[in-house]
PDB file of C-alpha atoms in Angstrom:
ATOM      1  CA  MET M   1       1.497  58.627  52.001  1.00  0.00           C
ATOM      2  CA  PRO M   2       2.257  56.381  49.551  1.00  0.00           C
ATOM      3  CA  TYR M   3       3.228  52.846  50.586  1.00  0.00           C
ATOM      4  CA  ASP M   4       6.525  52.431  51.730  1.00  0.00           C
ATOM      5  CA  PRO M   5       8.041  48.594  52.388  1.00  0.00           C
ATOM      6  CA  SER M   6      11.445  50.271  53.639  1.00  0.00           C
ATOM      7  CA  ALA M   7       9.072  52.304  56.102  1.00  0.00           C
ATOM      8  CA  PHE M   8       8.777  49.286  58.338  1.00  0.00           C
ATOM      9  CA  PRO M   9      11.320  47.970  60.873  1.00  0.00           C
ATOM     10  CA  PRO M  10      12.406  44.302  59.908  1.00  0.00           C
ATOM     11  CA  PHE M  11      10.540  41.180  60.859  1.00  0.00           C
ATOM     12  CA  ALA M  12      10.876  37.466  60.882  1.00  0.00           C
ATOM     13  CA  VAL M  13       8.984  34.316  61.981  1.00  0.00           C
ATOM     14  CA  THR M  14      10.782  31.348  62.753  1.00  0.00           C
ATOM     15  CA  VAL M  15      10.076  27.583  63.856  1.00  0.00           C
ATOM     16  CA  ASP M  16      11.426  25.947  66.862  1.00  0.00           C
ATOM     17  CA  LEU M  17      11.622  22.348  67.596  1.00  0.00           C
ATOM     18  CA  VAL M  18      11.444  20.707  71.093  1.00  0.00           C
ATOM     19  CA  VAL M  19      12.150  17.151  69.922  1.00  0.00           C
ATOM     20  CA  LEU M  20      11.970  14.659  72.980  1.00  0.00           C
ATOM     21  CA  THR M  21      12.594  11.407  72.587  1.00  0.00           C
ATOM     22  CA  VAL M  22      13.768   8.304  75.735  1.00  0.00           C
ATOM     23  CA  ARG M  23      17.056   7.083  75.376  1.00  0.00           C
ATOM     24  CA  ARG M  24      18.584   4.749  78.544  1.00  0.00           C
ATOM     25  CA  HIS M  25      15.236   5.282  80.388  1.00  0.00           C
ATOM     26  CA  ALA M  26      15.696   9.205  80.416  1.00  0.00           C
ATOM     27  CA  LEU M  27      13.635  11.483  78.575  1.00  0.00           C
ATOM     28  CA  CYS M  28      16.313  13.605  76.156  1.00  0.00           C
ATOM     29  CA  ALA M  29      15.889  16.479  73.810  1.00  0.00           C
ATOM     30  CA  LEU M  30      17.641  17.034  70.800  1.00  0.00           C
ATOM     31  CA  ALA M  31      19.962  20.310  71.282  1.00  0.00           C
ATOM     32  CA  VAL M  32      22.620  22.019  68.623  1.00  0.00           C
ATOM     33  CA  ARG M  33      25.160  23.702  69.405  1.00  0.00           C
ATOM     34  CA  ARG M  34      25.176  27.525  67.694  1.00  0.00           C
ATOM     35  CA  GLY M  35      28.221  27.972  64.978  1.00  0.00           C
ATOM     36  CA  GLU M  36      26.751  31.593  64.128  1.00  0.00           C
ATOM     37  CA  PRO M  37      26.167  34.477  66.272  1.00  0.00           C
ATOM     38  CA  PRO M  38      23.625  35.601  68.121  1.00  0.00           C
ATOM     39  CA  PHE M  39      25.010  33.089  71.207  1.00  0.00           C
ATOM     40  CA  GLN M  40      27.350  31.245  68.889  1.00  0.00           C
ATOM     41  CA  GLY M  41      28.819  28.662  71.116  1.00  0.00           C
ATOM     42  CA  ARG M  42      25.926  28.081  73.075  1.00  0.00           C
ATOM     43  CA  TRP M  43      23.231  25.004  72.992  1.00  0.00           C
ATOM     44  CA  ALA M  44      19.680  25.829  71.143  1.00  0.00           C
ATOM     45  CA  LEU M  45      16.720  23.932  70.367  1.00  0.00           C
ATOM     46  CA  PRO M  46      16.586  23.207  66.659  1.00  0.00           C
ATOM     47  CA  GLY M  47      14.832  25.356  64.103  1.00  0.00           C
ATOM     48  CA  GLY M  48      15.399  27.925  61.280  1.00  0.00           C
ATOM     49  CA  PHE M  49      13.526  30.889  59.770  1.00  0.00           C
ATOM     50  CA  VAL M  50      10.221  30.005  57.428  1.00  0.00           C
ATOM     51  CA  ARG M  51      10.878  30.230  54.407  1.00  0.00           C
ATOM     52  CA  ASP M  52       8.656  32.283  51.310  1.00  0.00           C
ATOM     53  CA  ASP M  53       6.943  29.619  50.010  1.00  0.00           C
ATOM     54  CA  GLU M  54       6.649  27.582  53.509  1.00  0.00           C
ATOM     55  CA  ASP M  55       3.642  27.585  55.794  1.00  0.00           C
ATOM     56  CA  LEU M  56       4.256  26.890  59.625  1.00  0.00           C
ATOM     57  CA  SER M  57       3.851  23.180  59.388  1.00  0.00           C
ATOM     58  CA  GLN M  58       5.540  22.636  56.190  1.00  0.00           C
ATOM     59  CA  ALA M  59       8.495  24.960  57.760  1.00  0.00           C
ATOM     60  CA  ALA M  60       8.356  22.598  61.113  1.00  0.00           C
ATOM     61  CA  ALA M  61       8.356  19.313  59.058  1.00  0.00           C
ATOM     62  CA  ARG M  62      11.530  19.919  56.670  1.00  0.00           C
ATOM     63  CA  GLU M  63      13.587  21.393  59.959  1.00  0.00           C
ATOM     64  CA  LEU M  64      12.695  17.812  61.492  1.00  0.00           C
ATOM     65  CA  ALA M  65      14.141  16.127  58.341  1.00  0.00           C
ATOM     66  CA  GLU M  66      16.906  18.307  57.820  1.00  0.00           C
ATOM     67  CA  GLU M  67      18.033  17.670  61.565  1.00  0.00           C
ATOM     68  CA  THR M  68      16.420  13.834  62.451  1.00  0.00           C
ATOM     69  CA  GLY M  69      15.890  12.877  59.336  1.00  0.00           C
ATOM     70  CA  LEU M  70      12.362  11.849  60.378  1.00  0.00           C
ATOM     71  CA  ARG M  71       8.757  12.501  58.654  1.00  0.00           C
ATOM     72  CA  ALA M  72       6.360  14.316  60.403  1.00  0.00           C
ATOM     73  CA  TYR M  73       2.856  12.966  60.810  1.00  0.00           C
ATOM     74  CA  GLY M  74       0.094  15.085  62.390  1.00  0.00           C
ATOM     75  CA  PRO M  75      -2.137  14.934  65.555  1.00  0.00           C
ATOM     76  CA  ALA M  76      -4.863  13.171  63.377  1.00  0.00           C
ATOM     77  CA  ALA M  77      -2.944  10.997  60.880  1.00  0.00           C
ATOM     78  CA  PRO M  78      -1.661   7.059  61.514  1.00  0.00           C
ATOM     79  CA  ASP M  79       1.923   6.488  62.915  1.00  0.00           C
ATOM     80  CA  GLN M  80       4.274   5.988  59.726  1.00  0.00           C
ATOM     81  CA  ASP M  81       7.497   4.213  59.494  1.00  0.00           C
ATOM     82  CA  ASN M  82      10.591   6.279  60.389  1.00  0.00           C
ATOM     83  CA  GLY M  83       7.957   9.022  61.818  1.00  0.00           C
ATOM     84  CA  ALA M  84       7.338  11.377  64.220  1.00  0.00           C
ATOM     85  CA  HIS M  85       4.175  13.030  66.196  1.00  0.00           C
ATOM     86  CA  LEU M  86       4.680  17.125  65.120  1.00  0.00           C
ATOM     87  CA  GLU M  87       2.256  19.194  67.269  1.00  0.00           C
ATOM     88  CA  GLN M  88       2.188  22.905  67.568  1.00  0.00           C
ATOM     89  CA  LEU M  89       2.997  24.052  71.043  1.00  0.00           C
ATOM     90  CA  ALA M  90       2.826  27.711  71.217  1.00  0.00           C
ATOM     91  CA  THR M  91       4.081  31.076  70.155  1.00  0.00           C
ATOM     92  CA  TYR M  92       6.736  33.180  71.677  1.00  0.00           C
ATOM     93  CA  GLY M  93       7.244  36.978  70.437  1.00  0.00           C
ATOM     94  CA  ASP M  94       9.218  38.918  73.090  1.00  0.00           C
ATOM     95  CA  PRO M  95      10.303  41.565  71.382  1.00  0.00           C
ATOM     96  CA  LYS M  96      13.358  41.229  72.675  1.00  0.00           C
ATOM     97  CA  ARG M  97      13.781  37.473  72.253  1.00  0.00           C
ATOM     98  CA  ASP M  98      16.086  37.595  69.481  1.00  0.00           C
ATOM     99  CA  PRO M  99      19.001  40.640  69.125  1.00  0.00           C
ATOM    100  CA  ARG M 100      19.036  40.665  64.723  1.00  0.00           C
ATOM    101  CA  MET M 101      15.610  41.474  64.705  1.00  0.00           C
ATOM    102  CA  ARG M 102      12.215  41.230  65.559  1.00  0.00           C
ATOM    103  CA  VAL M 103      11.532  37.334  65.046  1.00  0.00           C
ATOM    104  CA  VAL M 104       8.097  35.504  66.548  1.00  0.00           C
ATOM    105  CA  SER M 105       8.758  32.008  66.706  1.00  0.00           C
ATOM    106  CA  VAL M 106       6.524  29.266  66.578  1.00  0.00           C
ATOM    107  CA  ALA M 107       7.272  26.235  68.629  1.00  0.00           C
ATOM    108  CA  HIS M 108       6.593  23.016  67.994  1.00  0.00           C
ATOM    109  CA  LEU M 109       6.609  19.952  69.370  1.00  0.00           C
ATOM    110  CA  ALA M 110       7.903  16.727  68.214  1.00  0.00           C
ATOM    111  CA  LEU M 111       7.783  12.698  69.444  1.00  0.00           C
ATOM    112  CA  ALA M 112       9.626   9.566  68.827  1.00  0.00           C
ATOM    113  CA  PRO M 113      10.973   6.620  69.663  1.00  0.00           C
ATOM    114  CA  ASP M 114      14.994   6.075  70.712  1.00  0.00           C
ATOM    115  CA  LEU M 115      16.754   7.889  68.310  1.00  0.00           C
ATOM    116  CA  PRO M 116      20.451   7.571  66.889  1.00  0.00           C
ATOM    117  CA  ALA M 117      22.684  10.415  67.455  1.00  0.00           C
ATOM    118  CA  PRO M 118      22.308  13.039  65.322  1.00  0.00           C
ATOM    119  CA  ARG M 119      24.206  14.958  62.974  1.00  0.00           C
ATOM    120  CA  ALA M 120      24.972  18.852  62.954  1.00  0.00           C
ATOM    121  CA  GLY M 121      23.473  20.478  59.888  1.00  0.00           C
ATOM    122  CA  GLY M 122      23.026  24.257  58.921  1.00  0.00           C
ATOM    123  CA  ASP M 123      24.545  26.920  61.040  1.00  0.00           C
ATOM    124  CA  ALA M 124      24.662  23.863  63.851  1.00  0.00           C
ATOM    125  CA  SER M 125      28.345  22.959  64.909  1.00  0.00           C
ATOM    126  CA  ASN M 126      27.260  20.424  67.031  1.00  0.00           C
ATOM    127  CA  ALA M 127      24.599  17.728  67.766  1.00  0.00           C
ATOM    128  CA  ARG M 128      23.152  15.629  70.935  1.00  0.00           C
ATOM    129  CA  TRP M 129      20.421  14.013  73.054  1.00  0.00           C
ATOM    130  CA  ALA M 130      20.623  15.710  75.979  1.00  0.00           C
ATOM    131  CA  PRO M 131      18.287  14.965  79.270  1.00  0.00           C
ATOM    132  CA  VAL M 132      15.836  17.645  79.845  1.00  0.00           C
ATOM    133  CA  GLU M 133      16.863  18.028  83.054  1.00  0.00           C
ATOM    134  CA  GLU M 134      20.433  19.018  82.319  1.00  0.00           C
ATOM    135  CA  LEU M 135      18.726  21.050  79.474  1.00  0.00           C
ATOM    136  CA  LEU M 136      17.337  23.426  82.161  1.00  0.00           C
ATOM    137  CA  GLN M 137      19.905  23.901  84.703  1.00  0.00           C
ATOM    138  CA  GLN M 138      21.224  27.303  84.980  1.00  0.00           C
ATOM    139  CA  SER M 139      24.812  26.717  86.022  1.00  0.00           C
ATOM    140  CA  GLY M 140      27.130  23.671  87.651  1.00  0.00           C
ATOM    141  CA  TYR M 141      28.238  20.958  85.292  1.00  0.00           C
ATOM    142  CA  GLY M 142      26.306  18.299  82.898  1.00  0.00           C
ATOM    143  CA  ARG M 143      27.063  14.773  82.429  1.00  0.00           C
ATOM    144  CA  ASP M 144      29.818  15.144  80.340  1.00  0.00           C
ATOM    145  CA  GLY M 145      31.621  17.416  82.565  1.00  0.00           C
ATOM    146  CA  GLU M 146      31.052  20.375  80.055  1.00  0.00           C
ATOM    147  CA  PRO M 147      29.937  23.723  82.465  1.00  0.00           C
ATOM    148  CA  VAL M 148      26.589  24.196  81.570  1.00  0.00           C
ATOM    149  CA  ALA M 149      25.124  27.464  79.834  1.00  0.00           C
ATOM    150  CA  PRO M 150      21.735  28.510  79.928  1.00  0.00           C
ATOM    151  CA  LEU M 151      20.161  27.555  76.557  1.00  0.00           C
ATOM    152  CA  ALA M 152      20.060  30.984  73.928  1.00  0.00           C
ATOM    153  CA  PHE M 153      17.264  32.885  73.134  1.00  0.00           C
ATOM    154  CA  ASP M 154      14.530  31.629  75.165  1.00  0.00           C
ATOM    155  CA  HIS M 155      14.774  27.980  74.652  1.00  0.00           C
ATOM    156  CA  ALA M 156      14.570  27.120  78.161  1.00  0.00           C
ATOM    157  CA  GLN M 157      10.933  28.566  78.233  1.00  0.00           C
ATOM    158  CA  ILE M 158      10.366  26.748  74.843  1.00  0.00           C
ATOM    159  CA  LEU M 159      11.530  23.462  76.138  1.00  0.00           C
ATOM    160  CA  ALA M 160       9.521  23.267  79.422  1.00  0.00           C
ATOM    161  CA  ASP M 161       6.918  24.265  77.932  1.00  0.00           C
ATOM    162  CA  GLY M 162       7.172  21.266  75.652  1.00  0.00           C
ATOM    163  CA  VAL M 163       8.015  19.316  78.678  1.00  0.00           C
ATOM    164  CA  GLU M 164       5.048  19.344  80.099  1.00  0.00           C
ATOM    165  CA  ARG M 165       2.805  19.529  77.531  1.00  0.00           C
ATOM    166  CA  ALA M 166       3.788  15.939  76.700  1.00  0.00           C
ATOM    167  CA  ARG M 167       3.495  14.962  80.641  1.00  0.00           C
ATOM    168  CA  SER M 168       0.225  16.323  80.355  1.00  0.00           C
ATOM    169  CA  LYS M 169      -0.974  15.035  77.009  1.00  0.00           C
ATOM    170  CA  ILE M 170       0.091  11.254  77.994  1.00  0.00           C
ATOM    171  CA  GLU M 171      -2.334  11.524  80.999  1.00  0.00           C
ATOM    172  CA  TYR M 172      -5.611  11.994  78.814  1.00  0.00           C
ATOM    173  CA  SER M 173      -4.451  10.753  75.665  1.00  0.00           C
ATOM    174  CA  SER M 174      -2.393   7.489  73.467  1.00  0.00           C
ATOM    175  CA  LEU M 175       0.184  10.114  72.980  1.00  0.00           C
ATOM    176  CA  ALA M 176       2.721   7.867  74.758  1.00  0.00           C
ATOM    177  CA  THR M 177       3.044   5.405  72.472  1.00  0.00           C
ATOM    178  CA  ALA M 178       4.830   7.578  69.797  1.00  0.00           C
ATOM    179  CA  PHE M 179       8.217   7.126  71.935  1.00  0.00           C
ATOM    180  CA  CYS M 180       7.645   3.400  71.394  1.00  0.00           C
ATOM    181  CA  PRO M 181       8.611   1.656  68.418  1.00  0.00           C
ATOM    182  CA  ALA M 182       5.678  -0.415  66.192  1.00  0.00           C
ATOM    183  CA  GLU M 183       5.419  -3.280  68.800  1.00  0.00           C
ATOM    184  CA  PHE M 184       6.090  -2.676  72.264  1.00  0.00           C
ATOM    185  CA  THR M 185       6.262  -4.291  75.468  1.00  0.00           C
ATOM    186  CA  VAL M 186       3.918  -2.891  78.600  1.00  0.00           C
ATOM    187  CA  GLY M 187       7.559  -2.959  80.491  1.00  0.00           C
ATOM    188  CA  GLU M 188       8.786  -0.572  77.763  1.00  0.00           C
ATOM    189  CA  LEU M 189       5.437   1.442  77.420  1.00  0.00           C
ATOM    190  CA  ARG M 190       5.603   1.320  81.369  1.00  0.00           C
ATOM    191  CA  ARG M 191       9.144   2.995  81.352  1.00  0.00           C
ATOM    192  CA  VAL M 192       8.536   5.531  78.830  1.00  0.00           C
ATOM    193  CA  TYR M 193       5.728   7.166  81.029  1.00  0.00           C
ATOM    194  CA  GLU M 194       8.543   6.747  84.116  1.00  0.00           C
ATOM    195  CA  ALA M 195      10.825   8.331  81.818  1.00  0.00           C
ATOM    196  CA  VAL M 196       8.411  11.622  81.000  1.00  0.00           C
ATOM    197  CA  TRP M 197       7.158  11.749  84.056  1.00  0.00           C
ATOM    198  CA  GLY M 198      10.037  10.823  86.239  1.00  0.00           C
ATOM    199  CA  VAL M 199       8.489   8.556  88.645  1.00  0.00           C
ATOM    200  CA  ALA M 200       8.512   5.176  89.322  1.00  0.00           C
ATOM    201  CA  LEU M 201       5.537   3.104  88.715  1.00  0.00           C
ATOM    202  CA  ASP M 202       4.285  -0.402  90.327  1.00  0.00           C
ATOM    203  CA  PRO M 203       4.671  -3.149  87.590  1.00  0.00           C
ATOM    204  CA  ARG M 204       1.595  -4.751  87.899  1.00  0.00           C
ATOM    205  CA  ASN M 205      -1.218  -1.453  88.484  1.00  0.00           C
ATOM    206  CA  PHE M 206       0.636  -0.071  85.259  1.00  0.00           C
ATOM    207  CA  HIS M 207      -0.424  -3.296  83.160  1.00  0.00           C
ATOM    208  CA  ARG M 208      -3.794  -3.755  84.390  1.00  0.00           C
ATOM    209  CA  LYS M 209      -4.656  -0.121  83.947  1.00  0.00           C
ATOM    210  CA  VAL M 210      -3.232   0.203  80.085  1.00  0.00           C
ATOM    211  CA  THR M 211      -4.440  -3.451  79.228  1.00  0.00           C
ATOM    212  CA  GLY M 212      -7.840  -2.516  80.731  1.00  0.00           C
ATOM    213  CA  THR M 213      -8.228   0.895  78.991  1.00  0.00           C
ATOM    214  CA  PRO M 214     -10.649   0.552  76.151  1.00  0.00           C
ATOM    215  CA  GLY M 215      -8.987   1.110  72.527  1.00  0.00           C
ATOM    216  CA  PHE M 216      -5.424   1.925  74.027  1.00  0.00           C
ATOM    217  CA  LEU M 217      -3.271  -1.369  73.200  1.00  0.00           C
ATOM    218  CA  VAL M 218      -3.779  -3.892  70.705  1.00  0.00           C
ATOM    219  CA  PRO M 219      -2.297  -7.500  71.274  1.00  0.00           C
ATOM    220  CA  THR M 220      -0.003  -8.329  68.404  1.00  0.00           C
ATOM    221  CA  GLY M 221      -0.232 -12.028  68.438  1.00  0.00           C
ATOM    222  CA  GLY M 222       3.539 -12.145  68.972  1.00  0.00           C
ATOM    223  CA  THR M 223       6.426 -11.862  71.969  1.00  0.00           C
ATOM    224  CA  THR M 224       9.762 -11.002  72.827  1.00  0.00           C
ATOM    225  CA  THR M 225      12.604 -11.657  75.232  1.00  0.00           C
ATOM    226  CA  ARG M 226      14.637  -8.779  74.396  1.00  0.00           C
ATOM    227  CA  GLN M 227      14.008  -7.691  77.829  1.00  0.00           C
ATOM    228  CA  GLY M 228      15.393 -10.748  78.977  1.00  0.00           C
ATOM    229  CA  GLY M 229      13.511 -13.617  80.996  1.00  0.00           C
ATOM    230  CA  ARG M 230      10.069 -15.012  79.698  1.00  0.00           C
ATOM    231  CA  PRO M 231       8.333 -13.933  76.620  1.00  0.00           C
ATOM    232  CA  ALA M 232       6.551 -10.788  77.142  1.00  0.00           C
ATOM    233  CA  GLN M 233       3.418 -10.328  75.257  1.00  0.00           C
ATOM    234  CA  LEU M 234       3.501  -7.422  72.661  1.00  0.00           C
ATOM    235  CA  PHE M 235       1.467  -5.010  71.945  1.00  0.00           C
ATOM    236  CA  SER M 236       0.531  -1.891  69.151  1.00  0.00           C
ATOM    237  CA  ALA M 237      -1.231   1.047  69.564  1.00  0.00           C
ATOM    238  CA  GLY M 238      -4.843   0.992  69.497  1.00  0.00           C
ATOM    239  CA  GLY M 239      -7.088   3.583  67.760  1.00  0.00           C
ATOM    240  CA  ALA M 240      -8.188   5.424  71.073  1.00  0.00           C
ATOM    241  CA  THR M 241      -6.953   8.526  71.243  1.00  0.00           C
ATOM    242  CA  LEU M 242      -7.811  10.078  74.320  1.00  0.00           C
ATOM    243  CA  LEU M 243      -7.913   7.477  77.612  1.00  0.00           C
ATOM    244  CA  ASN M 244     -11.302   6.747  79.662  1.00  0.00           C
ATOM    245  CA  PRO M 245     -10.095   6.758  82.508  1.00  0.00           C
ATOM    246  CA  PRO M 246      -7.449   8.624  81.929  1.00  0.00           C
ATOM    247  CA  MET M 247      -3.565   7.780  83.203  1.00  0.00           C
ATOM    248  CA  LEU M 248      -3.131  10.417  85.991  1.00  0.00           C
ATOM    249  CA  ARG M 249       0.481  10.876  87.246  1.00  0.00           C
ATOM    250  CA  PRO M 250       1.373   9.981  90.831  1.00  0.00           C
ATOM    251  CA  GLU M 251       1.732  13.128  93.249  1.00  0.00           C
ATOM    252  CA  VAL M 252       5.562  13.199  93.797  1.00  0.00           C
TER     253      VAL M 252
END
């Protein structure tokens, strides 16, 4: 039989983004309200279809730039100004995850310092930063008094997987510094760990651990009073990618 492309069912590949930042000492994710079917009016993760001329990393970087204005850098690349750490998270291919057609999504995780309020674009009617606990609720009301509805598609599972990836990776890697500006204090880094893990940490013990871990932090020679009180020493991310010893999560 001759080859007939129309004999095959429609099939598409998308990228979805778990974009995490720390705002007001809480771990927040970027959510967009869908302006078109399916799931019109529901909150979802940003993302979109992979174009014919793109590979997956290019598609994810494009969607990140369109949604946040950030450039992406990979796990092996140095930090960039106005940039975000971007890495592939997982692939999701349940046949019924999208009612339009068979769609496989390759999710990516993006981490960045405190970001400004997002602007909706594409087929999104609204966009916001929301605490991850609120987005993962299945019922009740959010902080703004709006009734909580599950995220569209399978995005609640994707978000939960992205949050757990971030929580586990800051244990043994220097990834927590991706949530910080180029120069930061130990107190600011501690608040990142507290927000991502959802626990309170002892300041003195934390300071001893992070400053005693080889290659984790590098003193810049500067100080700041932006936290109030006495001037605090400023650090930048060191060259270590793996932490030895690791920063283990407290048991809760």
